[in-house]
Each structure stands twice: as C-alpha cells, then as structure tokens.
mmCIF file of C-alpha atoms in Angstrom:
data_model
loop_
_atom_site.group_PDB
_atom_site.id
_atom_site.type_symbol
_atom_site.label_atom_id
_atom_site.label_comp_id
_atom_site.label_asym_id
_atom_site.label_seq_id
_atom_site.Cartn_x
_atom_site.Cartn_y
_atom_site.Cartn_z
ATOM 1 C CA MET Y 25 88.317 6.691 -67.692
ATOM 2 C CA GLU Y 26 91.670 4.410 -67.949
ATOM 3 C CA THR Y 27 93.344 2.944 -64.951
ATOM 4 C CA GLU Y 28 97.016 2.403 -65.189
ATOM 5 C CA ASN Y 29 98.597 -0.460 -63.530
ATOM 6 C CA LYS Y 30 102.275 0.212 -62.597
ATOM 7 C CA PHE Y 31 104.638 -2.282 -61.501
ATOM 8 C CA SER Y 32 105.483 -1.090 -58.061
ATOM 9 C CA LEU Y 33 108.229 -2.505 -55.228
ATOM 10 C CA LYS Y 34 105.930 -1.183 -52.626
ATOM 11 C CA ASN Y 35 102.823 -3.378 -53.661
ATOM 12 C CA LEU Y 36 105.223 -6.523 -53.518
ATOM 13 C CA THR Y 37 107.107 -6.060 -50.006
ATOM 14 C CA PRO Y 38 104.664 -7.649 -48.229
ATOM 15 C CA ALA Y 39 104.624 -10.900 -49.924
ATOM 16 C CA LEU Y 40 108.391 -10.786 -50.552
ATOM 17 C CA LEU Y 41 108.642 -10.446 -47.101
ATOM 18 C CA LEU Y 42 106.201 -13.539 -46.317
ATOM 19 C CA ILE Y 43 108.155 -15.688 -48.571
ATOM 20 C CA PHE Y 44 111.443 -14.922 -47.104
ATOM 21 C CA PHE Y 45 110.387 -15.550 -43.328
ATOM 22 C CA SER Y 46 108.396 -18.383 -44.342
ATOM 23 C CA SER Y 47 111.614 -19.804 -46.077
ATOM 24 C CA ILE Y 48 113.806 -19.074 -43.181
ATOM 25 C CA TYR Y 49 111.457 -20.531 -40.816
ATOM 26 C CA LEU Y 50 110.931 -23.888 -42.542
ATOM 27 C CA GLY Y 51 114.544 -23.630 -42.823
ATOM 28 C CA TYR Y 52 114.911 -24.000 -39.284
ATOM 29 C CA MET Y 53 112.088 -26.302 -38.729
ATOM 30 C CA TYR Y 54 113.890 -28.545 -41.045
ATOM 31 C CA PHE Y 55 117.383 -28.373 -39.122
ATOM 32 C CA ARG Y 56 115.813 -28.243 -35.884
ATOM 33 C CA PRO Y 57 117.148 -30.990 -33.891
ATOM 34 C CA ALA Y 58 114.544 -33.128 -31.583
ATOM 35 C CA GLU Y 59 113.684 -32.839 -28.139
ATOM 36 C CA SER Y 60 115.935 -35.475 -26.841
ATOM 37 C CA VAL Y 61 118.951 -36.829 -29.190
ATOM 38 C CA GLN Y 62 121.759 -39.441 -29.307
ATOM 39 C CA GLN Y 63 123.518 -37.830 -32.589
ATOM 40 C CA LEU Y 64 123.666 -34.191 -32.934
ATOM 41 C CA ALA Y 65 125.135 -31.823 -35.597
ATOM 42 C CA VAL Y 66 127.105 -29.438 -33.856
ATOM 43 C CA LEU Y 67 128.251 -26.212 -36.004
ATOM 44 C CA PHE Y 68 131.372 -24.748 -34.408
ATOM 45 C CA SER Y 69 132.667 -20.836 -34.560
ATOM 46 C CA PRO Y 70 135.256 -20.828 -37.326
ATOM 47 C CA GLU Y 71 137.469 -18.722 -35.024
ATOM 48 C CA HIS Y 72 138.435 -22.128 -32.904
ATOM 49 C CA THR Y 73 140.647 -24.450 -34.128
ATOM 50 C CA PHE Y 74 139.446 -28.391 -34.801
ATOM 51 C CA GLN Y 75 141.673 -29.009 -31.642
ATOM 52 C CA GLU Y 76 139.710 -26.535 -29.631
ATOM 53 C CA ASN Y 77 136.194 -28.106 -31.115
ATOM 54 C CA ILE Y 78 137.461 -31.310 -29.808
ATOM 55 C CA GLU Y 79 138.236 -30.656 -26.423
ATOM 56 C CA ALA Y 80 134.965 -29.174 -25.977
ATOM 57 C CA LEU Y 81 133.226 -32.232 -26.894
ATOM 58 C CA ASP Y 82 135.187 -33.995 -24.521
ATOM 59 C CA THR Y 83 133.456 -32.098 -21.885
ATOM 60 C CA LEU Y 84 130.243 -33.579 -22.574
ATOM 61 C CA ASP Y 85 131.522 -37.291 -23.269
ATOM 62 C CA ALA Y 86 130.646 -36.969 -26.831
ATOM 63 C CA ARG Y 87 132.261 -38.691 -29.287
ATOM 64 C CA LEU Y 88 132.885 -37.874 -32.769
ATOM 65 C CA VAL Y 89 131.291 -39.545 -35.713
ATOM 66 C CA ARG Y 90 132.244 -37.624 -38.608
ATOM 67 C CA ILE Y 91 133.572 -34.098 -39.888
ATOM 68 C CA GLY Y 92 131.628 -32.158 -42.238
ATOM 69 C CA TYR Y 93 132.235 -30.109 -45.430
ATOM 70 C CA TRP Y 94 133.760 -27.766 -43.260
ATOM 71 C CA ASP Y 95 136.039 -28.643 -40.486
ATOM 72 C CA ASN Y 96 133.798 -26.874 -37.833
ATOM 73 C CA LEU Y 97 130.713 -28.830 -38.587
ATOM 74 C CA LEU Y 98 130.859 -31.905 -36.602
ATOM 75 C CA ILE Y 99 128.212 -34.938 -36.041
ATOM 76 C CA VAL Y 100 128.491 -36.288 -32.490
ATOM 77 C CA ASP Y 101 127.611 -39.337 -30.778
ATOM 78 C CA PHE Y 102 126.505 -38.858 -26.735
ATOM 79 C CA GLY Y 103 125.977 -42.818 -26.524
ATOM 80 C CA LYS Y 104 122.657 -42.369 -25.427
ATOM 81 C CA GLU Y 105 119.714 -40.187 -25.805
ATOM 82 C CA ILE Y 106 119.975 -36.886 -23.656
ATOM 83 C CA PRO Y 107 117.852 -33.699 -23.983
ATOM 84 C CA VAL Y 108 119.082 -30.976 -26.075
ATOM 85 C CA SER Y 109 118.423 -28.457 -23.386
ATOM 86 C CA ASP Y 110 121.367 -30.007 -21.155
ATOM 87 C CA ILE Y 111 123.951 -29.682 -24.221
ATOM 88 C CA GLN Y 112 126.006 -26.565 -23.147
ATOM 89 C CA LEU Y 113 128.560 -25.552 -25.640
ATOM 90 C CA PRO Y 114 129.595 -21.971 -25.221
ATOM 91 C CA SER Y 115 132.011 -22.216 -28.894
ATOM 92 C CA ALA Y 116 128.726 -23.744 -30.789
ATOM 93 C CA LEU Y 117 126.907 -21.706 -33.108
ATOM 94 C CA LEU Y 118 124.280 -23.770 -33.965
ATOM 95 C CA LEU Y 119 122.915 -27.279 -32.793
ATOM 96 C CA LEU Y 120 121.418 -29.155 -35.751
ATOM 97 C CA ASP Y 121 119.506 -32.624 -36.449
ATOM 98 C CA ALA Y 122 122.178 -35.180 -37.567
ATOM 99 C CA ILE Y 123 120.344 -36.810 -40.290
ATOM 100 C CA ALA Y 124 119.080 -33.475 -42.146
ATOM 101 C CA THR Y 125 122.294 -32.007 -41.512
ATOM 102 C CA GLY Y 126 124.287 -35.218 -42.713
ATOM 103 C CA SER Y 127 122.613 -35.221 -45.870
ATOM 104 C CA CYS Y 128 122.960 -31.698 -46.891
ATOM 105 C CA PHE Y 129 126.149 -30.743 -45.886
ATOM 106 C CA PHE Y 130 128.627 -33.780 -45.780
ATOM 107 C CA THR Y 131 130.710 -35.049 -48.372
ATOM 108 C CA LYS Y 132 130.405 -39.068 -48.877
ATOM 109 C CA THR Y 133 132.945 -41.062 -47.673
#
C-alpha cells in the first residue's frame, strides 16, 4: 500500500497563522511604551496637519523633540515621567516607545 504525501495549504494554515500572529505580538511588545514615560513617540492620523498635531501636543504641555520620517510621527518630551494611561490625544493613532521607534523610523540628523 502506497501513501501519497500531497502538499496542502490546509495543513499549513495553523502554522502560518501562528507565525503571523506571533510576529504581530512581538512587534507590539517591542514598540509598546513603558507604564510611565518621559519621552514618547506619537503617530498621528495623516489626515491632520502638522500644525494641528503641534496644537494637540500643547494641550499636554509636551515639547517636540524631533520629527520622524513622516510628518505625523513625532517624538515628544513631557519634562517629567507621567503614566501612559494619563495621555489623552484623540487625534493620535498610536503611542509608541520613543527609543525603539526612534531607531527604526527616523532619519539621521
């Protein structure tokens, strides 16, 4: 009796899904900010202008440190450590770790 080994995507689907979701989770863990931060990378919606993003940061008394590869990615400094849960920016899409994001998405100055 001969058994046939046929390649089937159905057999690989669980492994591919595991790799996909594990990669997303590891990426999230790498870029996730700490519980309290002094500097933070903020990714704003591309629909907002740079001036609107700066005005949103002024409501938190945050100082712009530098601009990222895109105009809507900003590193900001709060002057003291504050809990990330206290940061309320409705126009922000993501709050990211400033050091990890700074090494990946910023041009050399």
